[in-house]
Amino acid sequence: MRTDIVELDADHPGFNDEEYRLRRNELAAQAGAHKAGNPPPHVDYTDSENATWATVYAELSQLYPTHACCEYLDTLNGLGLSADRAPQLRDIDDYLCEKTGFHIQPVAGLVESRAFMKHLANRAFPSTTYIRHHSAPQYTPEPDLCHEILGHVPLLAVPEYADLMQLIGEGAEGASDEQITQIGRLYWYTIEFGVLRGQDKKVRAYGAGLLSSPGELAHAVEERPVMRHFDFEVARHLENPITTFQPVLFEVCSIKEAFFQVGAAIERIRHNL
Ligand SMILES: [Fe+2]
């Protein structure tokens, strides 16, 4: 009987693709064998995987100049990503380590919240290595390499954002399950779906869920779901939809403000306020 390391839901775009499922198992095994402190393993991405990367990269690159926050744009250029070849986590790890001391921890897939935040507390970012299914380059039901690299990595090279990530991780240390859930919600409405409204009053994304999804990035900036100034007392009671665009987004005026807002919210969570 066949044993899969990676279970895909029946509605996953790659569910009926045997080759894709074997590839996911192969990359999961490779990531699972990685030892913290070693450089991430080299992955020989196939022509199909590189083509999917190229499609996602091309579409998002057109939006970034007008839709991504300035901090993101500054470091995206410094990363020197290829438009047609998926990047290697080893190169990303070197880059981030030099910029902010963050490391990349390769993982097989979604990491349980407490373990994920423990990595952040240690200035390590858990990153998948697989690429979304080629039949649906605009959509992935789970984080993939495109999400990690185009959503999170450029900002992990920004000191304020790197510190924000570590702050969230440290906030989860010794927390109860309910407190972890609340910190997860903070992460969702800042790190994944946060927007900035800077001095020019334009809305720009810093959330990785927006920056790695052409459809949701365009929707957030052009069509404007409900925007509120960041308010944890509102955010903590909202559901966070996974399969639809976010109906409410929270804005801050800078990543530094996000750091202070998140710090204050963690204080409230840890004191059960
Ligand atoms: Fe993410």
Coordinates of C-alpha atoms and ligand atoms in Angstrom, one line a residue:
M1 CA 0.0 0.0 0.0
R2 CA 1.3 3.5 -0.9
T3 CA 2.0 5.9 2.0
D4 CA 2.0 9.6 1.3
I5 CA 4.0 12.0 3.5
V6 CA 1.9 14.8 2.1
E7 CA -1.9 14.5 2.2
L8 CA -3.7 16.7 -0.3
D9 CA -7.4 17.5 0.1
A10 CA -9.7 16.3 -2.6
D11 CA -10.2 19.9 -3.9
H12 CA -6.4 20.5 -4.2
P13 CA -5.5 21.3 -7.8
G14 CA -2.9 18.5 -7.7
F15 CA -5.1 15.9 -6.0
N16 CA -5.4 13.7 -9.2
D17 CA -1.9 14.3 -10.5
E18 CA 0.2 11.3 -9.5
E19 CA 3.4 12.9 -10.7
Y20 CA 2.8 16.0 -8.6
R21 CA 2.0 14.0 -5.5
L22 CA 5.2 12.0 -5.8
R23 CA 7.1 15.2 -6.2
R24 CA 5.5 16.6 -3.1
N25 CA 6.5 13.5 -1.2
E26 CA 10.0 13.7 -2.5
L27 CA 10.4 17.4 -1.5
A28 CA 8.7 16.8 1.9
A29 CA 11.2 14.0 2.7
Q30 CA 14.1 16.2 1.7
A31 CA 12.9 19.1 3.8
G32 CA 12.1 16.8 6.7
A33 CA 15.7 15.5 6.7
H34 CA 17.1 19.0 7.1
K35 CA 19.0 19.8 10.3
A36 CA 18.7 23.3 11.8
G37 CA 21.9 25.1 11.4
N38 CA 22.8 23.5 8.1
P39 CA 22.2 25.4 4.8
P40 CA 18.9 24.6 3.1
P41 CA 19.2 21.7 0.6
H42 CA 19.5 22.3 -3.1
V43 CA 16.4 21.5 -5.1
D44 CA 16.5 20.7 -8.8
Y45 CA 13.4 22.4 -10.0
T46 CA 11.8 20.9 -13.1
D47 CA 11.0 22.8 -16.2
S48 CA 7.3 22.7 -15.2
E49 CA 8.0 24.1 -11.8
N50 CA 10.2 26.8 -13.2
A51 CA 7.5 27.7 -15.7
T52 CA 4.9 28.0 -12.8
W53 CA 7.3 30.2 -10.9
A54 CA 7.8 32.4 -14.0
T55 CA 4.1 32.8 -14.5
V56 CA 3.5 33.8 -10.9
Y57 CA 6.5 36.1 -10.9
A58 CA 5.6 37.8 -14.1
E59 CA 2.1 38.6 -13.0
L60 CA 3.0 39.9 -9.6
S61 CA 6.0 41.9 -10.9
Q62 CA 3.6 44.0 -12.9
L63 CA 1.7 45.0 -9.8
Y64 CA 4.5 45.5 -7.3
P65 CA 5.6 49.0 -8.4
T66 CA 2.1 50.4 -7.6
H67 CA 0.8 47.9 -5.1
A68 CA 3.7 46.9 -2.8
C69 CA 5.1 49.0 0.0
C70 CA 8.3 50.8 -0.6
E71 CA 10.3 48.7 1.9
Y72 CA 9.4 45.7 -0.1
L73 CA 10.3 47.2 -3.4
D74 CA 13.7 48.3 -2.1
T75 CA 14.8 44.8 -1.0
L76 CA 13.1 42.9 -3.9
N77 CA 15.6 44.4 -6.2
G78 CA 18.5 43.6 -3.9
L79 CA 17.5 39.9 -3.9
G80 CA 18.1 39.6 -7.6
L81 CA 15.5 36.9 -8.2
S82 CA 15.4 35.2 -11.6
A83 CA 12.2 35.8 -13.6
D84 CA 12.2 32.3 -15.0
R85 CA 14.0 30.0 -12.5
A86 CA 12.7 29.3 -9.0
P87 CA 15.2 30.5 -6.4
Q88 CA 17.2 28.3 -4.0
L89 CA 16.6 28.7 -0.3
R90 CA 20.3 28.4 0.3
D91 CA 20.9 31.7 -1.6
I92 CA 18.0 33.3 0.2
D93 CA 19.3 32.1 3.6
D94 CA 22.7 33.7 2.8
Y95 CA 21.1 37.0 1.8
L96 CA 18.8 37.3 4.8
C97 CA 21.5 36.2 7.3
E98 CA 23.6 39.1 6.1
K99 CA 20.8 41.6 6.1
T100 CA 18.9 40.9 9.4
G101 CA 20.3 37.7 10.8
F102 CA 17.2 35.7 9.8
H103 CA 17.6 32.1 8.6
I104 CA 15.4 29.9 6.5
Q105 CA 14.2 26.6 8.0
P106 CA 13.0 24.3 5.1
V107 CA 9.7 22.6 6.0
A108 CA 7.5 20.0 4.3
G109 CA 4.3 22.0 4.6
L110 CA 2.1 23.9 7.0
V111 CA 3.8 24.0 10.5
E112 CA 1.7 23.8 13.6
S113 CA 1.3 27.3 15.2
R114 CA 3.3 26.8 18.3
A115 CA 6.3 25.2 16.5
F116 CA 6.1 27.9 13.7
M117 CA 6.3 30.7 16.3
K118 CA 9.2 29.0 18.1
H119 CA 11.2 29.3 14.9
L120 CA 10.3 33.0 14.6
A121 CA 11.5 33.6 18.1
N122 CA 14.8 32.2 17.0
R123 CA 14.9 34.4 13.9
A124 CA 14.3 31.5 11.6
F125 CA 11.6 31.5 9.0
P126 CA 9.9 28.1 8.1
S127 CA 9.7 27.9 4.3
T128 CA 8.2 25.3 2.1
T129 CA 10.2 24.2 -1.0
Y130 CA 7.5 22.9 -3.3
I131 CA 5.7 24.9 -6.0
R132 CA 1.9 25.1 -6.4
H133 CA 0.3 23.0 -9.1
H134 CA 0.9 24.1 -12.6
S135 CA -2.8 24.0 -13.5
A136 CA -3.6 26.9 -11.1
P137 CA -0.6 29.3 -10.9
Q138 CA -2.9 32.1 -9.5
Y139 CA -4.1 30.0 -6.6
T140 CA -2.6 27.8 -3.9
P141 CA -4.6 26.5 -0.9
E142 CA -1.4 26.3 1.2
P143 CA 1.9 28.2 1.4
D144 CA 4.3 27.3 -1.4
L145 CA 7.7 28.6 -2.5
C146 CA 6.1 31.4 -4.5
H147 CA 4.3 32.6 -1.3
E148 CA 7.4 32.4 0.9
I149 CA 9.8 34.0 -1.5
L150 CA 7.5 36.7 -3.0
G151 CA 5.4 37.2 0.1
H152 CA 7.7 37.1 3.0
V153 CA 11.3 37.1 2.0
P154 CA 11.9 40.6 0.7
L155 CA 10.5 42.1 4.0
L156 CA 12.5 39.6 6.1
A157 CA 15.5 41.6 4.9
V158 CA 14.0 44.8 6.5
P159 CA 15.1 45.1 10.1
E160 CA 11.8 46.4 11.4
Y161 CA 9.9 43.6 9.8
A162 CA 12.4 41.0 11.0
D163 CA 12.1 42.3 14.5
L164 CA 8.3 42.2 14.2
M165 CA 8.5 38.5 13.2
Q166 CA 10.7 37.8 16.2
L167 CA 8.4 39.7 18.5
I168 CA 5.4 37.6 17.5
G169 CA 7.5 34.4 18.0
E170 CA 8.6 35.5 21.4
G171 CA 5.1 36.5 22.4
A172 CA 4.0 32.9 21.9
E173 CA 6.6 31.5 24.2
G174 CA 4.9 29.7 27.1
A175 CA 1.5 30.9 25.9
S176 CA -1.8 28.9 26.4
D177 CA -3.6 27.4 23.4
E178 CA -6.1 30.3 23.4
Q179 CA -3.3 32.9 23.6
I180 CA -1.6 31.1 20.6
T181 CA -4.9 31.4 18.7
Q182 CA -5.0 35.1 19.4
I183 CA -1.4 35.7 18.4
G184 CA -2.1 33.7 15.2
R185 CA -4.9 36.2 14.5
L186 CA -2.5 39.1 15.0
Y187 CA -0.1 37.4 12.6
W188 CA -2.9 37.0 10.1
Y189 CA -4.0 40.6 10.0
T190 CA -0.4 42.0 10.0
I191 CA 2.1 39.7 8.5
E192 CA -0.2 37.9 6.1
F193 CA -2.8 40.6 5.2
G194 CA -1.5 43.9 6.5
V195 CA -1.5 47.1 4.4
L196 CA 0.4 50.4 4.8
R197 CA -0.9 53.8 4.2
G198 CA 2.1 56.0 4.2
Q199 CA 2.6 59.8 3.8
D200 CA 1.4 59.7 0.2
K201 CA -2.0 58.3 1.6
K202 CA -1.8 55.5 -0.9
V203 CA -2.7 52.0 0.2
R204 CA 0.1 49.5 -0.4
A205 CA 0.5 45.9 0.8
Y206 CA 3.1 44.5 3.2
G207 CA 1.1 41.3 4.0
A208 CA 2.5 38.2 2.4
G209 CA -0.9 36.8 1.5
L210 CA -1.5 39.8 -0.6
L211 CA 2.0 40.1 -2.1
S212 CA 1.9 36.5 -3.3
S213 CA -1.6 36.5 -4.9
P214 CA -2.2 38.7 -8.0
G215 CA -5.9 38.5 -7.6
E216 CA -6.0 39.5 -3.9
L217 CA -3.3 42.1 -4.3
A218 CA -5.2 43.9 -7.0
H219 CA -8.5 43.5 -5.1
A220 CA -6.9 45.0 -1.9
V221 CA -5.4 48.0 -3.5
E222 CA -7.8 48.8 -6.4
E223 CA -11.2 47.6 -5.1
R224 CA -10.7 48.2 -1.5
P225 CA -12.3 45.8 0.9
V226 CA -13.2 47.4 4.2
M227 CA -10.1 49.2 5.5
R228 CA -9.6 50.0 9.2
H229 CA -6.8 51.4 11.1
F230 CA -5.2 48.5 13.0
D231 CA -7.3 47.8 16.0
F232 CA -6.7 44.5 17.8
E233 CA -9.9 44.7 19.7
V234 CA -11.7 44.4 16.3
A235 CA -9.2 42.0 14.7
R236 CA -9.2 39.5 17.6
H237 CA -12.9 38.8 17.1
L238 CA -12.9 38.4 13.3
E239 CA -12.8 35.1 11.5
N240 CA -10.0 34.8 9.0
P241 CA -11.3 33.2 5.7
I242 CA -8.9 31.0 3.9
T243 CA -10.6 30.4 0.6
T244 CA -12.0 33.9 -0.2
F245 CA -10.6 37.4 -0.3
Q246 CA -10.3 39.0 3.1
P247 CA -13.4 41.2 3.7
V248 CA -11.6 43.5 6.2
L249 CA -8.0 44.6 6.1
F250 CA -6.1 46.6 8.7
E251 CA -3.7 49.4 7.9
V252 CA -0.8 50.9 9.7
C253 CA 1.3 53.9 8.6
S254 CA 4.6 52.0 8.8
I255 CA 6.1 48.7 9.7
K256 CA 7.4 50.3 12.8
E257 CA 3.8 51.1 13.8
A258 CA 2.9 47.5 13.2
F259 CA 5.7 46.5 15.6
F260 CA 4.3 48.7 18.4
Q261 CA 0.7 47.7 17.7
V262 CA 1.6 44.0 17.8
G263 CA 3.7 44.5 20.9
A264 CA 0.8 46.2 22.7
A265 CA -1.6 43.5 21.6
I266 CA 0.7 40.7 22.8
E267 CA 0.8 42.4 26.2
R268 CA -3.0 42.3 26.3
I269 CA -3.1 38.7 25.2
R270 CA -0.5 37.5 27.7
H271 CA -2.3 39.3 30.5
N272 CA -5.7 37.8 29.3
L273 CA -7.1 41.3 28.8
Ligands
FE1 FE 2.7 33.2 4.9

